[in-house]
Coordinates of C-alpha atoms and ligand atoms in Angstrom, one line a residue:
M320 CA 16.2 -32.6 -16.2
R321 CA 16.8 -29.9 -13.7
M322 CA 16.9 -26.3 -15.0
A323 CA 20.3 -24.7 -14.7
R324 CA 20.4 -21.7 -12.3
V325 CA 22.1 -18.8 -14.0
G326 CA 23.4 -15.7 -12.2
V327 CA 24.6 -12.5 -13.7
L328 CA 27.1 -10.7 -11.5
V329 CA 27.3 -7.0 -11.7
D330 CA 29.4 -6.0 -8.7
Q331 CA 27.8 -2.7 -7.7
E332 CA 31.0 -1.3 -6.2
A333 CA 33.0 -2.1 -9.4
K334 CA 30.2 -0.5 -11.4
R335 CA 30.1 2.7 -9.3
R336 CA 33.9 3.0 -9.7
C337 CA 33.6 2.9 -13.5
H338 CA 30.8 5.5 -13.4
R339 CA 32.8 7.8 -11.1
Y340 CA 35.4 8.0 -13.9
G341 CA 32.9 8.3 -16.7
I342 CA 33.3 4.7 -18.0
N343 CA 30.4 2.9 -19.4
V344 CA 29.5 -0.6 -18.0
F345 CA 27.9 -2.0 -21.2
E346 CA 28.8 -5.5 -19.9
S347 CA 25.6 -5.5 -17.9
Y348 CA 23.8 -5.6 -21.3
V349 CA 24.1 -9.3 -21.1
G350 CA 20.9 -9.1 -19.0
E351 CA 19.1 -7.6 -22.0
V352 CA 20.5 -10.4 -24.3
L353 CA 19.2 -13.1 -21.9
G354 CA 15.9 -11.2 -21.4
H355 CA 15.3 -11.2 -25.2
A356 CA 16.0 -14.9 -25.3
G357 CA 13.6 -15.5 -22.4
I358 CA 16.4 -17.2 -20.4
P359 CA 15.6 -17.1 -16.7
F360 CA 18.5 -15.7 -14.5
T361 CA 19.2 -13.8 -11.3
W362 CA 21.0 -10.6 -10.9
L363 CA 23.8 -10.7 -8.3
K364 CA 25.2 -7.6 -6.8
T365 CA 28.4 -8.7 -5.0
V366 CA 31.0 -11.4 -5.2
E367 CA 29.8 -12.6 -1.8
E368 CA 26.2 -12.8 -3.0
A369 CA 27.3 -14.8 -6.0
A370 CA 29.3 -17.2 -3.9
G371 CA 26.3 -18.0 -1.7
S372 CA 23.7 -17.9 -4.5
G373 CA 23.7 -21.5 -5.4
V374 CA 23.8 -20.8 -9.2
D375 CA 25.2 -23.4 -11.5
I376 CA 26.4 -20.9 -14.1
L377 CA 27.8 -17.5 -13.1
I378 CA 28.2 -14.9 -15.7
A379 CA 30.9 -12.5 -14.3
A380 CA 29.7 -9.5 -16.2
V381 CA 31.1 -6.7 -14.1
V382 CA 33.6 -7.5 -11.3
G383 CA 36.4 -5.8 -9.4
D384 CA 40.0 -6.7 -10.4
G385 CA 41.2 -7.5 -6.9
R386 CA 42.5 -10.7 -5.4
E387 CA 39.1 -11.3 -3.7
T388 CA 37.4 -11.6 -7.1
A389 CA 40.0 -14.0 -8.4
E390 CA 39.8 -16.2 -5.3
A391 CA 36.0 -16.2 -5.3
M392 CA 35.8 -17.1 -9.0
L393 CA 38.3 -20.0 -8.5
A394 CA 36.5 -21.2 -5.5
F395 CA 33.1 -21.1 -7.3
A396 CA 34.6 -23.2 -10.2
E397 CA 36.4 -25.6 -7.8
R398 CA 33.0 -26.5 -6.2
G399 CA 31.6 -27.5 -9.7
G400 CA 30.2 -24.2 -10.9
T401 CA 30.9 -22.7 -14.4
V402 CA 32.1 -19.1 -14.6
I403 CA 31.6 -17.3 -17.9
S404 CA 33.4 -14.0 -18.8
Y405 CA 33.3 -11.9 -21.9
A406 CA 36.9 -10.4 -22.1
G407 CA 37.0 -9.8 -18.4
L408 CA 38.7 -11.5 -15.4
N409 CA 42.1 -10.1 -16.5
C410 CA 43.2 -10.2 -12.9
M411 CA 43.2 -13.9 -13.2
A412 CA 45.3 -14.4 -16.4
N413 CA 48.4 -15.3 -14.5
A414 CA 46.6 -17.6 -12.1
L415 CA 45.1 -19.4 -15.1
G416 CA 48.5 -19.8 -16.7
C417 CA 47.9 -17.2 -19.3
K418 CA 49.2 -13.8 -20.4
E419 CA 46.9 -10.9 -21.3
Q420 CA 47.7 -9.8 -24.9
P421 CA 47.4 -6.3 -26.5
H422 CA 43.8 -5.2 -26.8
V423 CA 42.2 -5.5 -30.2
A424 CA 40.2 -2.3 -31.0
V425 CA 38.5 -3.9 -34.0
G426 CA 38.7 -7.6 -34.8
Y427 CA 37.0 -10.4 -36.7
A428 CA 36.3 -13.7 -34.9
Q429 CA 35.9 -17.1 -36.4
P430 CA 33.9 -19.1 -34.0
E431 CA 34.0 -22.9 -33.8
R432 CA 30.3 -22.9 -34.9
P433 CA 30.1 -20.0 -37.3
P434 CA 26.6 -18.7 -38.1
A435 CA 27.6 -17.9 -41.6
A436 CA 30.5 -17.8 -44.0
A437 CA 31.5 -14.3 -42.8
P438 CA 33.6 -13.9 -39.7
L439 CA 32.1 -11.8 -36.9
R440 CA 33.3 -8.2 -36.4
C441 CA 33.9 -7.3 -32.8
V442 CA 35.3 -4.3 -30.8
R443 CA 37.6 -3.8 -27.9
S444 CA 38.6 -7.5 -27.5
I445 CA 41.1 -8.7 -24.9
P446 CA 42.7 -12.0 -25.9
W447 CA 44.9 -14.1 -23.7
K448 CA 47.7 -16.4 -24.6
A449 CA 48.1 -19.7 -22.9
G450 CA 51.4 -21.0 -21.4
N451 CA 53.1 -18.5 -19.1
G452 CA 55.0 -21.4 -17.6
A453 CA 52.9 -21.7 -14.5
A454 CA 49.9 -23.4 -16.2
S455 CA 48.2 -25.5 -13.6
F456 CA 44.8 -25.9 -15.2
A457 CA 44.0 -27.8 -18.4
V458 CA 42.8 -25.4 -21.1
Q459 CA 40.8 -26.0 -24.2
Q460 CA 40.9 -23.3 -26.9
S461 CA 38.5 -22.8 -29.8
G462 CA 37.8 -20.3 -32.5
Q463 CA 40.1 -17.5 -33.6
L464 CA 40.3 -13.8 -33.3
R465 CA 42.0 -11.7 -36.0
K466 CA 43.1 -8.1 -35.9
D467 CA 41.6 -5.3 -37.9
R468 CA 40.3 -7.3 -40.9
P469 CA 38.6 -10.6 -41.6
D470 CA 42.0 -11.9 -43.0
G471 CA 44.1 -9.9 -40.4
D472 CA 46.9 -11.3 -38.2
P473 CA 45.8 -13.9 -35.6
A474 CA 45.3 -12.3 -32.2
G475 CA 44.5 -15.3 -30.1
P476 CA 41.8 -17.9 -29.5
L477 CA 38.2 -16.8 -29.3
L478 CA 37.2 -18.9 -26.4
M479 CA 39.4 -20.5 -23.6
Q480 CA 37.9 -23.1 -21.3
F481 CA 39.8 -23.8 -18.1
R482 CA 39.1 -26.9 -16.1
V483 CA 39.2 -25.8 -12.5
G484 CA 38.5 -28.3 -9.8
R485 CA 35.1 -29.9 -10.5
G486 CA 34.1 -26.9 -12.5
R487 CA 35.2 -24.6 -15.3
I488 CA 36.0 -21.1 -16.2
D489 CA 35.1 -20.1 -19.8
R490 CA 36.6 -16.9 -21.0
W491 CA 35.8 -15.3 -24.3
S492 CA 38.3 -12.9 -25.7
V493 CA 35.4 -10.8 -27.2
N494 CA 33.5 -8.5 -25.0
I495 CA 30.2 -9.7 -26.5
P496 CA 27.7 -7.5 -24.6
L497 CA 29.8 -4.3 -25.4
T498 CA 30.1 -5.4 -29.0
I499 CA 26.4 -5.8 -29.3
V500 CA 25.7 -2.4 -27.7
T501 CA 28.3 -0.7 -29.9
F502 CA 26.8 -2.1 -33.1
Q503 CA 23.2 -1.4 -32.1
Q504 CA 23.6 2.1 -30.6
G505 CA 26.8 3.3 -32.2
T506 CA 30.4 4.1 -31.3
G507 CA 29.4 7.0 -29.0
P508 CA 27.0 9.9 -28.7
V509 CA 26.1 11.6 -31.9
L510 CA 27.8 15.0 -31.6
G511 CA 28.9 15.6 -35.1
D512 CA 28.8 14.1 -38.6
G513 CA 30.0 10.6 -39.4
V514 CA 32.6 9.5 -41.8
P515 CA 31.3 9.2 -45.4
A516 CA 31.9 6.2 -47.7
D517 CA 34.8 6.6 -50.2
D518 CA 32.6 5.6 -53.1
G519 CA 30.1 8.4 -52.7
T520 CA 27.2 6.1 -51.7
G521 CA 27.1 7.1 -48.1
D522 CA 27.6 10.9 -47.6
V523 CA 26.6 10.9 -44.0
D524 CA 28.6 14.2 -43.6
E525 CA 25.8 16.4 -44.9
G526 CA 25.6 18.5 -41.8
I527 CA 22.5 16.8 -40.3
L528 CA 23.0 14.8 -37.1
K529 CA 21.5 11.3 -37.6
A530 CA 21.5 7.8 -36.1
D531 CA 23.9 6.6 -38.9
D532 CA 26.6 9.2 -37.9
R533 CA 28.1 6.8 -35.4
V534 CA 27.8 3.4 -37.1
A535 CA 30.4 0.9 -35.8
L536 CA 30.8 -0.9 -39.1
D537 CA 33.3 -0.4 -41.9
W538 CA 32.3 0.8 -45.4
A539 CA 34.8 -1.4 -47.0
L540 CA 34.8 -4.5 -44.9
D541 CA 31.2 -5.0 -43.8
R542 CA 29.3 -4.3 -47.0
A543 CA 28.4 -6.6 -49.8
R544 CA 26.9 -5.9 -53.2
T545 CA 23.8 -7.3 -54.8
E546 CA 23.7 -8.7 -58.4
T547 CA 23.0 -5.1 -59.6
G548 CA 26.0 -3.8 -57.7
A549 CA 23.9 -2.1 -54.9
P550 CA 26.0 -1.9 -51.8
Y551 CA 24.5 -2.8 -48.4
F552 CA 25.6 -3.7 -44.9
A553 CA 25.2 -7.4 -45.2
Y554 CA 25.9 -8.9 -41.7
P555 CA 23.7 -8.8 -38.6
Y556 CA 26.8 -9.1 -36.4
A557 CA 24.9 -8.1 -33.2
D558 CA 22.4 -10.8 -33.8
W559 CA 25.1 -13.4 -34.6
W560 CA 26.9 -12.5 -31.3
R561 CA 23.7 -13.0 -29.4
E562 CA 23.5 -16.4 -31.0
Q563 CA 27.1 -17.2 -30.0
L564 CA 26.5 -16.1 -26.4
I565 CA 23.2 -18.0 -26.1
G566 CA 24.5 -21.1 -27.9
H567 CA 27.5 -21.3 -25.5
L568 CA 25.3 -20.8 -22.5
L569 CA 22.8 -23.6 -23.5
A570 CA 25.6 -26.0 -24.4
T571 CA 27.2 -25.2 -21.0
A572 CA 24.0 -26.1 -19.3
T573 CA 23.5 -29.4 -21.1
S574 CA 27.2 -30.3 -20.6
L575 CA 26.4 -30.1 -16.8
G576 CA 23.5 -32.5 -17.3
L577 CA 21.1 -29.6 -16.9
T578 CA 18.7 -27.8 -19.2
L579 CA 18.1 -24.1 -19.8
P580 CA 14.7 -23.4 -21.4
F581 CA 14.3 -20.3 -23.4
L582 CA 11.5 -18.6 -25.4
G583 CA 10.9 -18.6 -29.2
Y584 CA 11.1 -15.2 -30.6
W585 CA 7.6 -15.4 -32.2
P586 CA 4.3 -17.1 -31.4
D587 CA 3.9 -20.7 -32.5
G588 CA 3.2 -20.8 -36.2
V589 CA 5.1 -17.6 -36.9
T590 CA 8.6 -18.1 -38.1
C591 CA 9.6 -14.6 -39.0
V592 CA 8.0 -11.1 -39.1
A593 CA 7.9 -8.3 -41.7
T594 CA 6.8 -4.8 -41.0
I595 CA 6.2 -1.8 -43.2
S596 CA 6.1 1.8 -42.0
H597 CA 5.4 5.1 -43.7
D598 CA 6.4 8.6 -43.0
S599 CA 3.8 11.2 -44.1
D600 CA 6.4 13.9 -44.9
L601 CA 4.7 16.1 -47.5
N602 CA 1.2 15.2 -46.1
I603 CA -0.6 15.0 -49.4
D604 CA -4.0 13.5 -48.9
E605 CA -4.0 11.8 -52.3
S606 CA -0.8 10.0 -51.4
A607 CA -2.5 8.6 -48.3
E608 CA -5.4 7.4 -50.4
T609 CA -3.1 5.7 -52.9
T610 CA -1.2 4.0 -50.1
L611 CA -4.5 2.9 -48.4
N612 CA -5.5 1.3 -51.7
T613 CA -2.1 -0.3 -52.3
L614 CA -2.1 -1.8 -48.8
A615 CA -5.6 -3.1 -49.3
E616 CA -4.6 -4.8 -52.5
C617 CA -1.6 -6.3 -50.8
G618 CA -3.7 -7.4 -47.8
I619 CA -1.4 -6.0 -45.2
R620 CA -1.7 -3.5 -42.4
S621 CA 1.2 -1.0 -41.7
T622 CA 2.5 1.7 -39.4
W623 CA 1.8 5.4 -40.3
C624 CA 4.3 7.8 -38.8
M625 CA 2.6 11.3 -38.9
L626 CA 4.6 14.5 -39.4
E627 CA 3.0 17.8 -38.5
P628 CA 0.8 19.3 -39.9
G629 CA -0.5 15.9 -41.1
Y630 CA -3.4 14.8 -43.3
S631 CA -7.0 16.1 -43.4
P632 CA -9.2 14.7 -40.6
P633 CA -11.1 12.2 -42.7
I634 CA -7.8 10.5 -43.7
Y635 CA -7.1 9.5 -40.0
D636 CA -10.5 7.8 -39.9
K637 CA -9.7 5.8 -43.0
I638 CA -6.3 4.8 -41.6
K639 CA -7.9 3.6 -38.3
K640 CA -10.8 1.9 -40.1
A641 CA -8.4 -0.1 -42.2
G642 CA -6.6 -1.4 -39.1
H643 CA -3.4 0.4 -39.6
E644 CA -1.3 1.8 -36.8
L645 CA -1.1 5.6 -36.3
A646 CA 2.3 6.6 -35.1
F647 CA 4.4 9.7 -34.5
H648 CA 7.0 11.2 -36.8
Y649 CA 8.9 13.7 -34.7
N650 CA 10.5 16.5 -36.7
A651 CA 13.8 17.8 -35.4
L652 CA 15.1 18.9 -38.8
D653 CA 16.4 22.4 -38.2
A654 CA 15.9 23.3 -41.9
Q655 CA 12.2 22.7 -41.5
G656 CA 11.9 24.6 -38.2
G657 CA 12.3 21.5 -36.1
R658 CA 14.4 21.4 -32.9
W659 CA 16.2 18.6 -30.9
D660 CA 14.4 19.4 -27.7
E661 CA 12.1 17.6 -25.4
G662 CA 9.6 20.5 -25.2
E663 CA 9.4 20.4 -29.0
F664 CA 9.0 16.6 -29.0
R665 CA 6.1 17.0 -26.6
R666 CA 4.5 19.9 -28.5
Q667 CA 4.5 17.9 -31.7
Y668 CA 3.2 14.8 -29.9
D669 CA 0.4 16.8 -28.4
W670 CA -0.4 18.1 -31.9
L671 CA -0.6 14.5 -33.2
K672 CA -2.9 13.3 -30.4
A673 CA -5.3 16.2 -31.1
A674 CA -5.1 15.9 -34.9
A675 CA -5.6 12.1 -35.1
G676 CA -8.1 12.0 -32.2
V677 CA -6.0 9.5 -30.2
A678 CA -5.1 9.4 -26.5
G679 CA -1.5 8.3 -27.5
V680 CA 0.4 6.2 -29.9
T681 CA 2.8 3.3 -29.5
S682 CA 5.5 4.1 -32.0
N683 CA 7.7 6.9 -33.1
K684 CA 10.2 7.4 -35.9
N685 CA 12.2 10.6 -36.3
H686 CA 12.0 12.5 -39.5
Y687 CA 15.2 12.1 -41.6
T688 CA 16.4 9.7 -38.9
R689 CA 17.5 12.8 -36.9
F690 CA 19.3 11.7 -33.8
E691 CA 21.6 13.4 -31.3
G692 CA 23.5 12.4 -28.3
W693 CA 23.0 8.9 -26.9
G694 CA 19.8 8.2 -25.1
E695 CA 17.7 11.4 -24.8
L696 CA 15.3 10.3 -27.5
F697 CA 14.6 7.1 -25.6
A698 CA 14.1 9.1 -22.4
W699 CA 11.7 11.4 -24.1
C700 CA 9.7 8.5 -25.5
E701 CA 9.7 6.9 -22.1
R702 CA 8.4 10.0 -20.3
H703 CA 5.7 10.6 -22.9
G704 CA 4.5 7.1 -23.0
V705 CA 5.8 6.2 -26.5
Q706 CA 6.7 2.5 -26.1
A707 CA 8.6 1.8 -29.4
D708 CA 11.0 3.7 -31.6
Q709 CA 12.1 3.1 -35.1
T710 CA 14.5 5.9 -35.8
R711 CA 17.6 3.8 -36.2
G712 CA 17.9 3.1 -39.9
P713 CA 19.8 4.2 -42.9
S714 CA 19.6 7.7 -44.5
K715 CA 21.7 6.9 -47.6
R716 CA 21.4 4.4 -50.4
G717 CA 24.9 3.0 -49.5
N718 CA 24.2 2.3 -45.9
V719 CA 21.0 0.2 -46.2
G720 CA 20.8 -3.2 -44.5
F721 CA 22.2 -4.2 -41.2
L722 CA 24.1 -1.0 -40.5
F723 CA 23.3 -1.4 -36.8
G724 CA 24.2 -5.1 -36.9
T725 CA 20.7 -6.2 -35.9
C726 CA 17.2 -6.8 -37.1
H727 CA 15.9 -7.7 -33.7
P728 CA 13.7 -5.5 -31.5
Y729 CA 15.7 -4.5 -28.4
F730 CA 15.7 -2.3 -25.4
P731 CA 18.6 0.2 -25.6
I732 CA 21.0 0.9 -22.8
A733 CA 21.8 4.4 -21.3
W734 CA 25.1 6.1 -21.2
F735 CA 27.0 6.2 -17.8
D736 CA 25.4 9.5 -16.8
E737 CA 22.1 7.5 -16.4
Q738 CA 24.0 4.5 -14.8
N739 CA 23.7 2.4 -17.9
R740 CA 20.1 1.6 -17.2
I741 CA 17.9 0.0 -19.7
Y742 CA 15.4 2.3 -21.4
D743 CA 11.8 1.1 -21.4
V744 CA 11.5 1.8 -25.2
L745 CA 11.6 -1.0 -27.7
E746 CA 13.8 -0.1 -30.7
I747 CA 12.6 -1.6 -34.0
G748 CA 15.1 -0.4 -36.6
F749 CA 14.5 -0.5 -40.4
L750 CA 16.6 -1.8 -43.3
T751 CA 15.9 0.6 -46.1
Q752 CA 13.7 3.5 -47.3
D753 CA 11.7 3.3 -50.4
L754 CA 13.5 1.4 -53.4
D755 CA 14.2 2.1 -57.0
L756 CA 14.5 5.8 -56.5
P757 CA 17.7 7.6 -57.7
Q758 CA 18.6 8.5 -54.1
W759 CA 17.8 5.0 -52.7
S760 CA 18.9 1.4 -53.3
D761 CA 17.1 -0.8 -55.8
T762 CA 14.9 -3.8 -55.4
S763 CA 17.8 -6.3 -55.6
V764 CA 18.3 -5.8 -51.9
I765 CA 14.8 -7.3 -51.0
V766 CA 15.7 -10.9 -51.2
P767 CA 19.1 -10.7 -49.4
F768 CA 17.5 -8.7 -46.6
L769 CA 14.6 -11.2 -46.2
E770 CA 16.9 -14.2 -46.3
R771 CA 19.2 -12.8 -43.7
V772 CA 16.3 -11.8 -41.4
R773 CA 14.7 -15.2 -41.8
Q774 CA 18.0 -16.8 -40.8
V775 CA 18.2 -14.9 -37.5
E776 CA 14.4 -14.8 -36.9
G777 CA 14.3 -11.0 -36.7
V778 CA 12.0 -8.3 -38.1
A779 CA 12.3 -7.3 -41.8
H780 CA 11.3 -3.6 -41.5
F781 CA 10.9 -1.7 -44.8
L782 CA 10.0 2.0 -44.9
F783 CA 8.0 3.4 -47.8
H784 CA 6.9 7.0 -48.0
Q785 CA 3.3 7.5 -49.0
V786 CA 4.3 10.3 -51.4
H787 CA 6.6 7.9 -53.3
I788 CA 4.1 5.1 -53.4
H789 CA 1.7 7.7 -54.9
R790 CA 4.0 9.4 -57.4
N791 CA 6.5 6.9 -58.4
P792 CA 5.4 3.6 -60.1
N793 CA 8.8 2.1 -59.3
V794 CA 8.2 2.5 -55.6
N795 CA 4.6 1.3 -55.9
R796 CA 5.9 -1.9 -57.6
A797 CA 8.7 -2.2 -54.9
I798 CA 6.3 -2.3 -51.9
R799 CA 4.3 -5.0 -53.7
Q800 CA 7.4 -6.9 -54.4
V801 CA 8.5 -6.8 -50.7
V802 CA 5.0 -8.2 -49.7
E803 CA 5.2 -10.9 -52.4
E804 CA 8.7 -12.0 -51.6
A805 CA 8.1 -11.9 -47.9
R806 CA 4.9 -14.0 -48.2
R807 CA 6.7 -16.5 -50.3
R808 CA 9.2 -17.0 -47.5
G809 CA 6.5 -17.4 -44.8
F810 CA 6.8 -13.9 -43.2
A811 CA 3.9 -12.6 -41.2
F812 CA 3.1 -8.9 -41.6
W813 CA 2.7 -7.1 -38.3
T814 CA 2.6 -3.5 -37.3
S815 CA 5.2 -1.9 -35.1
A816 CA 2.6 -1.8 -32.2
E817 CA 2.0 -5.5 -32.6
I818 CA 5.7 -6.3 -32.5
N819 CA 6.0 -4.1 -29.4
D820 CA 3.0 -5.7 -27.7
W821 CA 4.2 -9.2 -28.4
E822 CA 7.8 -8.6 -27.3
R823 CA 6.6 -7.1 -24.0
A824 CA 4.1 -9.9 -23.5
R825 CA 6.6 -12.6 -24.0
R826 CA 9.1 -11.0 -21.7
R827 CA 6.6 -11.2 -18.9
V828 CA 6.8 -15.0 -19.2
V829 CA 9.1 -16.5 -16.6
I830 CA 9.9 -20.1 -16.9
T831 CA 10.2 -21.6 -13.4
G832 CA 10.8 -25.2 -14.0
V833 CA 10.7 -28.3 -16.3
D834 CA 9.5 -31.5 -14.8
E835 CA 10.7 -35.1 -15.7
G836 CA 7.7 -35.6 -17.9
G837 CA 8.7 -32.5 -19.9
A838 CA 6.0 -30.2 -18.8
V839 CA 7.0 -26.6 -18.4
R840 CA 6.0 -24.4 -15.4
A841 CA 5.9 -20.7 -16.2
Q842 CA 4.4 -17.6 -14.6
G843 CA 3.2 -14.2 -15.7
T844 CA 1.9 -14.8 -19.2
D845 CA -1.1 -13.3 -20.9
A846 CA 0.2 -14.1 -24.3
A847 CA -1.0 -17.0 -26.3
D848 CA 1.1 -19.6 -28.2
V849 CA 4.4 -18.8 -26.5
V850 CA 7.0 -21.2 -27.6
V851 CA 9.4 -22.7 -25.1
W852 CA 12.5 -24.5 -26.3
I853 CA 14.0 -27.1 -23.9
P854 CA 17.7 -27.9 -24.7
L855 CA 18.5 -31.6 -24.6
P856 CA 21.8 -33.4 -24.1
E857 CA 23.4 -34.4 -27.4
H858 CA 22.7 -38.1 -26.9
R859 CA 19.0 -37.5 -26.6
S860 CA 18.9 -35.3 -29.7
Q861 CA 17.3 -37.9 -31.9
D862 CA 13.7 -38.0 -30.7
G863 CA 12.1 -35.2 -32.7
A864 CA 14.5 -32.5 -31.6
E865 CA 15.1 -29.3 -33.5
R866 CA 18.4 -27.5 -33.4
K867 CA 18.3 -23.9 -31.9
F868 CA 21.5 -21.9 -31.3
G869 CA 23.4 -25.1 -32.2
V870 CA 21.8 -27.2 -29.5
P871 CA 19.1 -29.9 -29.9
C872 CA 15.9 -28.7 -28.3
R873 CA 12.4 -30.0 -27.7
K874 CA 9.5 -27.6 -28.4
V875 CA 6.6 -26.9 -26.0
V876 CA 3.8 -24.5 -26.7
L877 CA 2.5 -22.7 -23.7
N878 CA -0.8 -21.2 -23.1
A879 CA -2.5 -22.2 -26.4
E880 CA -5.8 -21.3 -24.8
K881 CA -4.7 -18.5 -22.5
R882 CA -5.2 -20.5 -19.4
G883 CA -3.8 -18.1 -16.8
V884 CA -0.9 -17.9 -14.5
E885 CA 0.2 -21.4 -13.8
L886 CA 0.6 -23.3 -17.0
E887 CA 1.4 -26.7 -18.2
G888 CA 3.0 -27.4 -21.6
S889 CA 2.3 -30.4 -23.7
R890 CA 4.2 -32.1 -26.4
Ligands
LIG934 ZN1 10.2 12.0 -42.7

């Protein structure tokens, strides 16, 4: 089966025009979604380039709204190509026999193939309605979008598929890339406090600017409660939207008689990953000793985020010797003399390198989840060689869980002032801090978190402070319970640096072809045990295929012996 050629069109003139007026072009984030899935694609910069590119599937991510665009998209489809749009192409509504409907600021979508019982929250959707009298193309509609609430008024179909000539135009009413960005990175730059929860479990309005001050989820609509009544954000909406986007793309490829290989999230044999990080906060040596012993008893290695002035020198040696990861805990908490400032970030980082006797570290987490603005933290990490950040997590017992809609590692996108570029920093957010402390949630969240993470194949990241592991028997029991429950479910425990290294290594793999015998050609890998999934047409789904993103796939493991650049897969 030939591999589908996928192009992502970001019209540079249309993009510049948005930036000139201070409008973000988060639609280009579809490239990061495909990158994380390991789906090969080509960036296209103009409509003309797209027309001559020879791609089979054209994702019209950012395009102008003129007649040239409409004509080019129709011509592309007429020749047999498939155009995909996420709430765009509004200049074509009339031509496709539809009417643009009022925009839906917040909606809930019920896809044809729902990932779970819960509908998917989305933002800034633009539904269309079929039948403006001039319908000249056959249209198939699926799924449904509702306004404001999961049970709100219907706002239109979720997906419309227009048959155009020998090809198709598929238009989602949901701006999936923008929705993913909004959940992961927030509704906007953090310039002030967020809105607190009505029930007193999420007082984010405490006067400290943090990541969770711009959460795009709803306290009432997007939380569930455990059997003990502990509230938590229950739905990894961003991850589910990734699944919708990828599943649709793969199904499109197979419907064209083509295939579109993609990469497994983890190496062969690893189904899901858990990670534990600590923040040294009070820097009590005894708490480090207790934590070292606890981790040794659990048989896991973890990530130690160090806050100035840190532990005594011998402790660092013990942490290193036990194979744990030393990391940075940047303090920008004003009440403790910290500042939100790159110079201060650098000064503290220099302190860490000297104190711990290391040339640099891979990971950072900000003390108290302090966060301001949009992307400056990522830019600082980039400039000072910190490859991974884990600041984006909850600061209150009532906003634990999937408050940023994801448990996947991802590369964040910049605001328009940096041209919406992708930062070279891997964000690995966490689900909760400590457990069974009065100010934090209880251990009843452990199993729901793990089950959900396993379902979407993400990272179950739990944060435990050494001082609580040391002083509080409940917390000491809780970390052991996390390890036990995760092990029981087949999670592998990795450090943040290991997750970072793996994600970067797998992203260097480029699948270049699949031959008739099923062997995979790929380039640029130094990672072992990379899993490649090859989507199959439905009628060939019986011979040992496994369903991924709703599509039957055959599995190939690449590079089991690290054989170099040009690799051959085997069954
Ligand atoms: Zn801290």
